[in-house]
Short mmCIF file of C-alpha atoms in Angstrom, two decimals:
data_model
loop_
_atom_site.label_atom_id
_atom_site.label_comp_id
_atom_site.label_asym_id
_atom_site.label_seq_id
_atom_site.Cartn_x
_atom_site.Cartn_y
_atom_site.Cartn_z
CA MET A 50 113.70 69.31 165.27
CA GLU A 51 116.31 71.37 167.12
CA VAL A 52 118.01 69.40 169.87
CA VAL A 53 118.51 71.39 173.06
CA PHE A 54 120.31 69.86 176.02
CA VAL A 55 118.83 70.71 179.35
CA CYS A 56 120.70 70.92 182.64
CA MET A 57 118.43 70.44 185.61
CA GLN A 58 119.17 71.96 189.00
CA LYS A 59 118.89 68.67 190.72
CA ARG A 60 122.02 68.28 192.81
CA LYS A 61 121.37 70.15 196.05
CA LYS A 62 124.36 68.78 197.86
CA ARG A 63 126.94 70.65 195.82
CA ASP A 64 128.96 73.42 197.45
CA TRP A 65 128.51 75.58 194.39
CA SER A 66 125.27 76.67 192.80
CA LEU A 67 124.07 76.70 189.25
CA THR A 68 124.16 80.09 187.58
CA THR A 69 120.64 79.84 186.24
CA GLU A 70 117.81 81.48 188.19
CA ALA A 71 115.14 79.35 186.59
CA GLY A 72 116.75 76.16 187.74
CA GLU A 73 116.80 74.91 184.17
CA LEU A 74 119.14 75.98 181.44
CA GLU A 75 118.96 75.71 177.70
CA MET A 76 122.37 75.83 176.04
CA LYS A 77 123.02 76.10 172.32
CA SER A 78 126.83 76.07 172.44
CA VAL A 79 126.89 72.33 173.28
CA GLN A 80 125.37 71.59 169.88
CA ASP A 81 128.46 72.99 168.18
CA VAL A 82 130.73 70.49 169.83
CA ASP A 83 131.50 67.44 167.71
CA PHE A 84 130.82 64.70 170.25
CA ALA A 85 130.04 62.16 167.55
CA LYS A 86 133.64 61.82 166.40
CA GLY A 87 134.81 60.44 169.72
CA ASN A 88 131.73 58.32 170.51
CA GLY A 89 130.18 60.99 172.74
CA LEU A 90 133.41 62.31 174.26
CA VAL A 91 135.80 65.10 173.36
CA PRO A 92 139.18 65.76 174.99
CA VAL A 93 139.49 68.79 177.26
CA ILE A 94 142.80 70.52 177.77
CA VAL A 95 142.92 72.15 181.21
CA GLN A 96 145.16 75.18 181.47
CA GLU A 97 145.93 77.34 184.50
CA ILE A 98 144.86 80.92 183.98
CA GLY A 99 147.74 83.37 184.25
CA SER A 100 150.70 81.00 184.03
CA ASN A 101 149.14 79.18 181.06
CA GLU A 102 150.58 75.96 182.41
CA VAL A 103 148.84 72.84 181.11
CA LEU A 104 147.47 70.99 184.17
CA MET A 105 145.84 67.90 182.67
CA LEU A 106 143.83 66.41 179.87
CA ALA A 107 140.39 65.02 180.57
CA TYR A 108 137.30 64.02 178.56
CA ILE A 109 133.86 65.54 178.58
CA ASN A 110 130.48 64.47 177.26
CA ALA A 111 127.47 66.72 176.53
CA GLU A 112 126.07 66.43 180.07
CA ALA A 113 129.42 67.27 181.67
CA PHE A 114 129.88 70.17 179.29
CA VAL A 115 126.50 71.66 180.22
CA GLU A 116 127.31 71.22 183.92
CA THR A 117 130.73 72.88 183.49
CA VAL A 118 129.22 75.85 181.69
CA SER A 119 126.33 76.27 184.07
CA THR A 120 128.31 75.91 187.29
CA ASP A 121 131.65 77.45 186.24
CA HIS A 122 133.34 74.47 187.86
CA ALA A 123 134.99 71.75 185.84
CA CYS A 124 132.97 68.58 185.41
CA TYR A 125 134.41 65.81 183.23
CA PHE A 126 133.46 62.32 182.19
CA SER A 127 135.56 59.56 183.70
CA ARG A 128 136.26 56.92 181.07
CA LYS A 129 137.38 54.53 183.80
CA LYS A 130 134.25 54.93 185.98
CA GLN A 131 131.92 55.70 183.03
CA ALA A 132 130.36 58.49 185.07
CA LEU A 133 130.46 62.22 185.53
CA TRP A 134 133.62 63.31 187.36
CA ARG A 135 133.24 66.52 189.36
CA LYS A 136 136.88 67.44 189.69
CA GLY A 137 137.83 68.02 193.33
CA GLU A 138 134.58 66.71 194.73
CA GLU A 139 136.43 64.72 197.36
CA SER A 140 139.71 66.58 197.76
CA GLY A 141 138.17 70.05 197.61
CA ASN A 142 140.64 70.91 194.87
CA VAL A 143 138.03 72.09 192.41
CA GLN A 144 138.74 73.92 189.17
CA LYS A 145 137.02 77.29 188.75
CA VAL A 146 136.44 77.79 185.05
CA LEU A 147 137.20 81.27 183.82
CA GLU A 148 137.20 80.76 180.09
CA ILE A 149 136.10 78.01 177.67
CA ARG A 150 137.54 77.73 174.18
CA ILE A 151 136.85 75.40 171.26
CA ASP A 152 139.19 74.42 168.44
CA CYS A 153 138.79 74.85 164.72
CA ASP A 154 137.41 71.34 164.23
CA ASN A 155 134.94 71.60 167.13
CA ASP A 156 136.35 68.42 168.60
CA THR A 157 138.57 69.68 171.44
CA ILE A 158 137.77 72.00 174.33
CA LEU A 159 140.25 74.17 176.24
CA LEU A 160 139.38 75.25 179.75
CA LYS A 161 141.24 78.08 181.48
CA VAL A 162 140.87 77.48 185.18
CA GLU A 163 141.92 78.54 188.62
CA GLN A 164 143.11 75.38 190.38
CA VAL A 165 142.05 75.46 194.04
CA GLY A 166 144.68 73.85 196.22
CA GLY A 167 147.40 74.49 193.65
CA ALA A 168 147.62 70.98 192.24
CA ALA A 169 145.56 69.13 189.64
CA CYS A 170 147.31 65.77 189.54
CA HIS A 171 146.12 62.89 191.76
CA LYS A 172 149.79 62.03 192.29
CA GLY A 173 150.32 65.33 194.15
CA TYR A 174 151.84 67.45 191.41
CA LYS A 175 150.56 70.76 190.13
CA SER A 176 150.36 69.36 186.59
CA CYS A 177 149.84 65.81 185.40
CA PHE A 178 152.70 66.47 182.99
CA PHE A 179 155.43 66.34 185.67
CA ARG A 180 157.77 64.04 183.66
CA ALA A 181 159.88 65.11 180.72
CA LEU A 182 161.77 63.03 178.17
CA ASP A 183 165.46 62.98 179.06
CA GLY A 184 167.45 62.01 175.99
CA ILE A 185 165.45 59.49 173.99
CA ASP A 186 164.83 56.71 176.46
CA GLU A 187 163.91 57.99 179.91
CA TRP A 188 161.00 59.92 181.39
CA LYS A 189 162.30 61.99 184.33
CA VAL A 190 160.34 63.81 187.06
CA VAL A 191 160.99 67.50 186.58
CA GLU A 192 158.46 69.06 188.98
CA GLU A 193 158.13 69.25 192.75
CA ARG A 194 155.28 67.51 194.59
CA VAL A 195 152.70 69.94 196.06
CA PHE A 196 150.84 67.51 198.30
CA ASP A 197 150.93 63.92 199.59
CA PRO A 198 148.20 61.93 197.83
CA LYS A 199 147.82 59.66 200.85
CA GLU A 200 146.71 62.61 202.99
CA VAL A 201 144.33 64.12 200.44
CA TYR A 202 142.60 60.97 199.14
CA LYS A 203 141.75 59.18 202.34
CA LYS A 204 138.97 57.11 200.84
CA GLY A 205 141.18 55.94 197.97
CA ASP A 206 139.05 57.82 195.44
CA GLN A 207 141.34 60.09 193.47
CA SER A 208 139.18 62.92 192.28
CA MET B 187 161.03 39.42 174.26
CA GLU B 188 161.56 43.12 174.65
CA VAL B 189 159.86 45.19 171.95
CA VAL B 190 161.96 48.01 170.60
CA PHE B 191 160.62 50.39 167.95
CA VAL B 192 163.10 51.30 165.28
CA CYS B 193 163.09 54.51 163.26
CA MET B 194 164.89 54.17 159.96
CA GLN B 195 166.65 57.07 158.30
CA LYS B 196 164.78 56.59 155.07
CA ARG B 197 163.32 59.95 154.16
CA LYS B 198 166.08 61.80 152.41
CA LYS B 199 163.88 64.60 151.13
CA ARG B 200 163.28 66.19 154.51
CA ASP B 201 164.82 69.56 155.27
CA TRP B 202 165.84 68.38 158.72
CA SER B 203 168.06 65.47 159.59
CA LEU B 204 167.70 62.69 162.11
CA THR B 205 169.75 63.11 165.23
CA THR B 206 171.20 59.63 165.21
CA GLU B 207 174.63 59.04 163.69
CA ALA B 208 174.01 55.41 162.97
CA GLY B 209 170.96 56.12 160.85
CA GLU B 210 168.93 53.82 163.01
CA LEU B 211 167.58 54.56 166.46
CA GLU B 212 166.33 52.36 169.27
CA MET B 213 164.01 54.14 171.65
CA LYS B 214 162.74 52.80 174.94
CA SER B 215 160.60 55.82 175.92
CA VAL B 216 157.93 54.89 173.35
CA GLN B 217 157.26 51.67 175.21
CA ASP B 218 156.08 53.66 178.22
CA VAL B 219 153.35 55.38 176.24
CA ASP B 220 149.95 53.72 176.60
CA PHE B 221 148.96 53.56 172.95
CA ALA B 222 146.63 50.55 173.56
CA LYS B 223 144.00 52.61 175.39
CA GLY B 224 143.25 54.72 172.30
CA ASN B 225 143.61 51.99 169.69
CA GLY B 226 147.16 52.91 168.82
CA LEU B 227 146.80 56.69 169.23
CA VAL B 228 147.33 59.12 172.10
CA PRO B 229 146.38 62.79 172.13
CA VAL B 230 149.21 65.33 171.95
CA ILE B 231 148.82 68.81 173.41
CA VAL B 232 151.00 71.27 171.53
CA GLN B 233 152.10 74.27 173.52
CA GLU B 234 154.23 77.23 172.45
CA ILE B 235 157.47 77.48 174.42
CA GLY B 236 157.76 80.75 176.29
CA SER B 237 154.17 82.05 176.11
CA ASN B 238 152.83 78.61 177.13
CA GLU B 239 149.92 79.23 174.75
CA VAL B 240 148.14 76.03 173.69
CA LEU B 241 148.36 75.89 169.90
CA MET B 242 146.51 72.71 169.00
CA LEU B 243 145.69 69.14 169.90
CA ALA B 244 146.77 66.34 167.63
CA TYR B 245 147.18 62.55 167.78
CA ILE B 246 150.30 60.46 167.57
CA ASN B 247 151.01 56.78 167.09
CA ALA B 248 154.21 54.92 167.97
CA GLU B 249 155.81 55.60 164.59
CA ALA B 250 155.05 59.31 164.68
CA PHE B 251 156.34 59.51 168.26
CA VAL B 252 159.66 57.93 167.30
CA GLU B 253 159.95 60.29 164.35
CA THR B 254 159.15 63.32 166.52
CA VAL B 255 161.76 62.35 169.09
CA SER B 256 164.42 61.53 166.53
CA THR B 257 163.96 64.58 164.34
CA ASP B 258 162.97 67.18 166.97
CA HIS B 259 160.18 68.24 164.60
CA ALA B 260 156.54 67.41 165.29
CA CYS B 261 155.10 64.47 163.40
CA TYR B 262 151.56 63.40 164.13
CA PHE B 263 149.08 60.85 162.89
CA SER B 264 146.20 62.22 160.84
CA ARG B 265 143.01 60.42 161.75
CA LYS B 266 141.35 61.83 158.63
CA LYS B 267 144.04 60.67 156.23
CA GLN B 268 145.10 57.65 158.29
CA ALA B 269 148.71 58.53 157.65
CA LEU B 270 151.70 60.24 159.27
CA TRP B 271 151.28 63.99 159.28
CA ARG B 272 154.52 65.97 159.24
CA LYS B 273 153.30 69.29 160.53
CA GLY B 274 154.25 72.11 158.17
CA GLU B 275 155.49 69.86 155.42
CA GLU B 276 153.65 71.90 152.80
CA SER B 277 153.34 75.33 154.40
CA GLY B 278 156.88 75.29 155.85
CA ASN B 279 155.31 76.15 159.24
CA VAL B 280 157.01 73.30 161.07
CA GLN B 281 157.08 72.87 164.85
CA LYS B 282 160.48 72.59 166.42
CA VAL B 283 160.13 70.35 169.46
CA LEU B 284 162.02 71.61 172.50
CA GLU B 285 160.53 69.48 175.24
CA ILE B 286 158.36 66.35 175.44
CA ARG B 287 156.29 65.54 178.48
CA ILE B 288 154.05 62.66 179.42
CA ASP B 289 151.14 62.65 181.87
CA CYS B 290 150.63 60.55 184.97
CA ASP B 291 148.57 57.92 183.14
CA ASN B 292 151.00 57.64 180.24
CA ASP B 293 148.17 58.29 177.81
CA THR B 294 148.72 61.91 176.84
CA ILE B 295 151.80 63.69 175.46
CA LEU B 296 152.62 67.39 175.81
CA LEU B 297 154.98 68.98 173.28
CA LYS B 298 156.58 72.29 173.91
CA VAL B 299 157.41 73.76 170.54
CA GLU B 300 158.62 76.74 168.58
CA GLN B 301 156.06 77.37 165.88
CA VAL B 302 157.76 78.50 162.66
CA GLY B 303 155.67 81.08 160.86
CA GLY B 304 153.87 82.06 164.08
CA ALA B 305 150.66 80.17 163.38
CA ALA B 306 149.61 76.57 163.97
CA CYS B 307 146.01 76.60 162.81
CA HIS B 308 145.13 75.79 159.19
CA LYS B 309 142.53 78.55 159.39
CA GLY B 310 145.28 81.15 159.78
CA TYR B 311 145.28 81.71 163.50
CA LYS B 312 148.18 81.26 165.88
CA SER B 313 146.19 78.76 167.92
CA CYS B 314 143.39 76.41 166.88
CA PHE B 315 141.58 77.65 169.99
CA PHE B 316 140.70 81.04 168.59
CA ARG B 317 137.06 80.99 169.67
CA ALA B 318 135.81 81.48 173.25
CA LEU B 319 132.42 80.86 174.72
CA ASP B 320 130.51 84.12 175.07
CA GLY B 321 127.74 83.69 177.60
CA ILE B 322 126.35 80.17 177.33
CA ASP B 323 125.27 79.97 173.70
CA GLU B 324 127.78 81.50 171.34
CA TRP B 325 131.38 80.76 170.33
CA LYS B 326 133.08 84.04 169.38
CA VAL B 327 136.38 84.59 167.56
CA VAL B 328 138.72 86.27 170.08
CA GLU B 329 142.05 86.11 168.22
CA GLU B 330 143.46 87.91 165.16
CA ARG B 331 144.31 86.01 161.97
CA VAL B 332 148.05 85.69 161.31
CA PHE B 333 147.91 84.53 157.70
CA ASP B 334 145.48 83.96 154.83
CA PRO B 335 144.95 80.17 154.43
CA LYS B 336 144.33 80.62 150.68
CA GLU B 337 147.82 81.97 150.21
CA VAL B 338 149.60 79.39 152.30
CA TYR B 339 147.77 76.22 151.23
CA LYS B 340 147.77 76.58 147.49
CA LYS B 341 147.29 72.89 146.79
CA GLY B 342 144.36 72.67 149.15
CA ASP B 343 146.29 70.40 151.55
CA GLN B 344 146.16 72.01 154.94
CA SER B 345 149.19 70.77 156.79
#
């Protein structure tokens, strides 16, 4: 039996709409992703379109993948909360997905996105990779902060 | 007791030398990496310096991290072989490491590299992410092959 994941148009509260007209979407691409290797999750590299800067690494499960494809907005799976993580749901700093790539082993996804608000990191930096190794011992901050996390995450939820 | 990982200058056969004069290197930066979360491994995003193109995603353990830092050439941990994986050891297509970054959670590394030979993927493409999602169902090859894997990996070992 062929397994087909189905994404239902059930979340009416979102400020973006699903791209399917039928309200229900079959998606074969998700079956090519090797979720089994990582116990249901695969890493997702998030890259800014244009600059090609790497913004962050997240994890995605089949459900989050289907939502990302069908909404063109990044949805991940939070390992900490064990729940879907709609990036920018609180802060408004969503990620518009412009291209989705898969690697040769089918176990890593690459998203090319437009980062609304200009910063992906919950610590206020454009990229989560704002520290570089200086010499062999010390990690040094090498980027400028874009926003103050205290202002953006008023409820303490950093998404 | 403070834990310090030590990298010994024991591999004389390599075509690159360790950067330490003493032949032994203490390294505090490795202690900041959260290897525990991923059972001893963290993902490593490998990005080409200059173009910022993402070449591949690999995994690294503490020993491979110390070797990478001390040799300035990428050394990973192969989950399949359960052993250190000195990228390009057979093909000669090594990765010269020019910058090492760490993310806000200390659980992902970003390497900025110069890819010798122009291709990182064992399937002959510059990047392992040579397929993009076309519509919602199909992954399509969107890059040109740089080399023929049959010519480069004559022993069948794809590193």
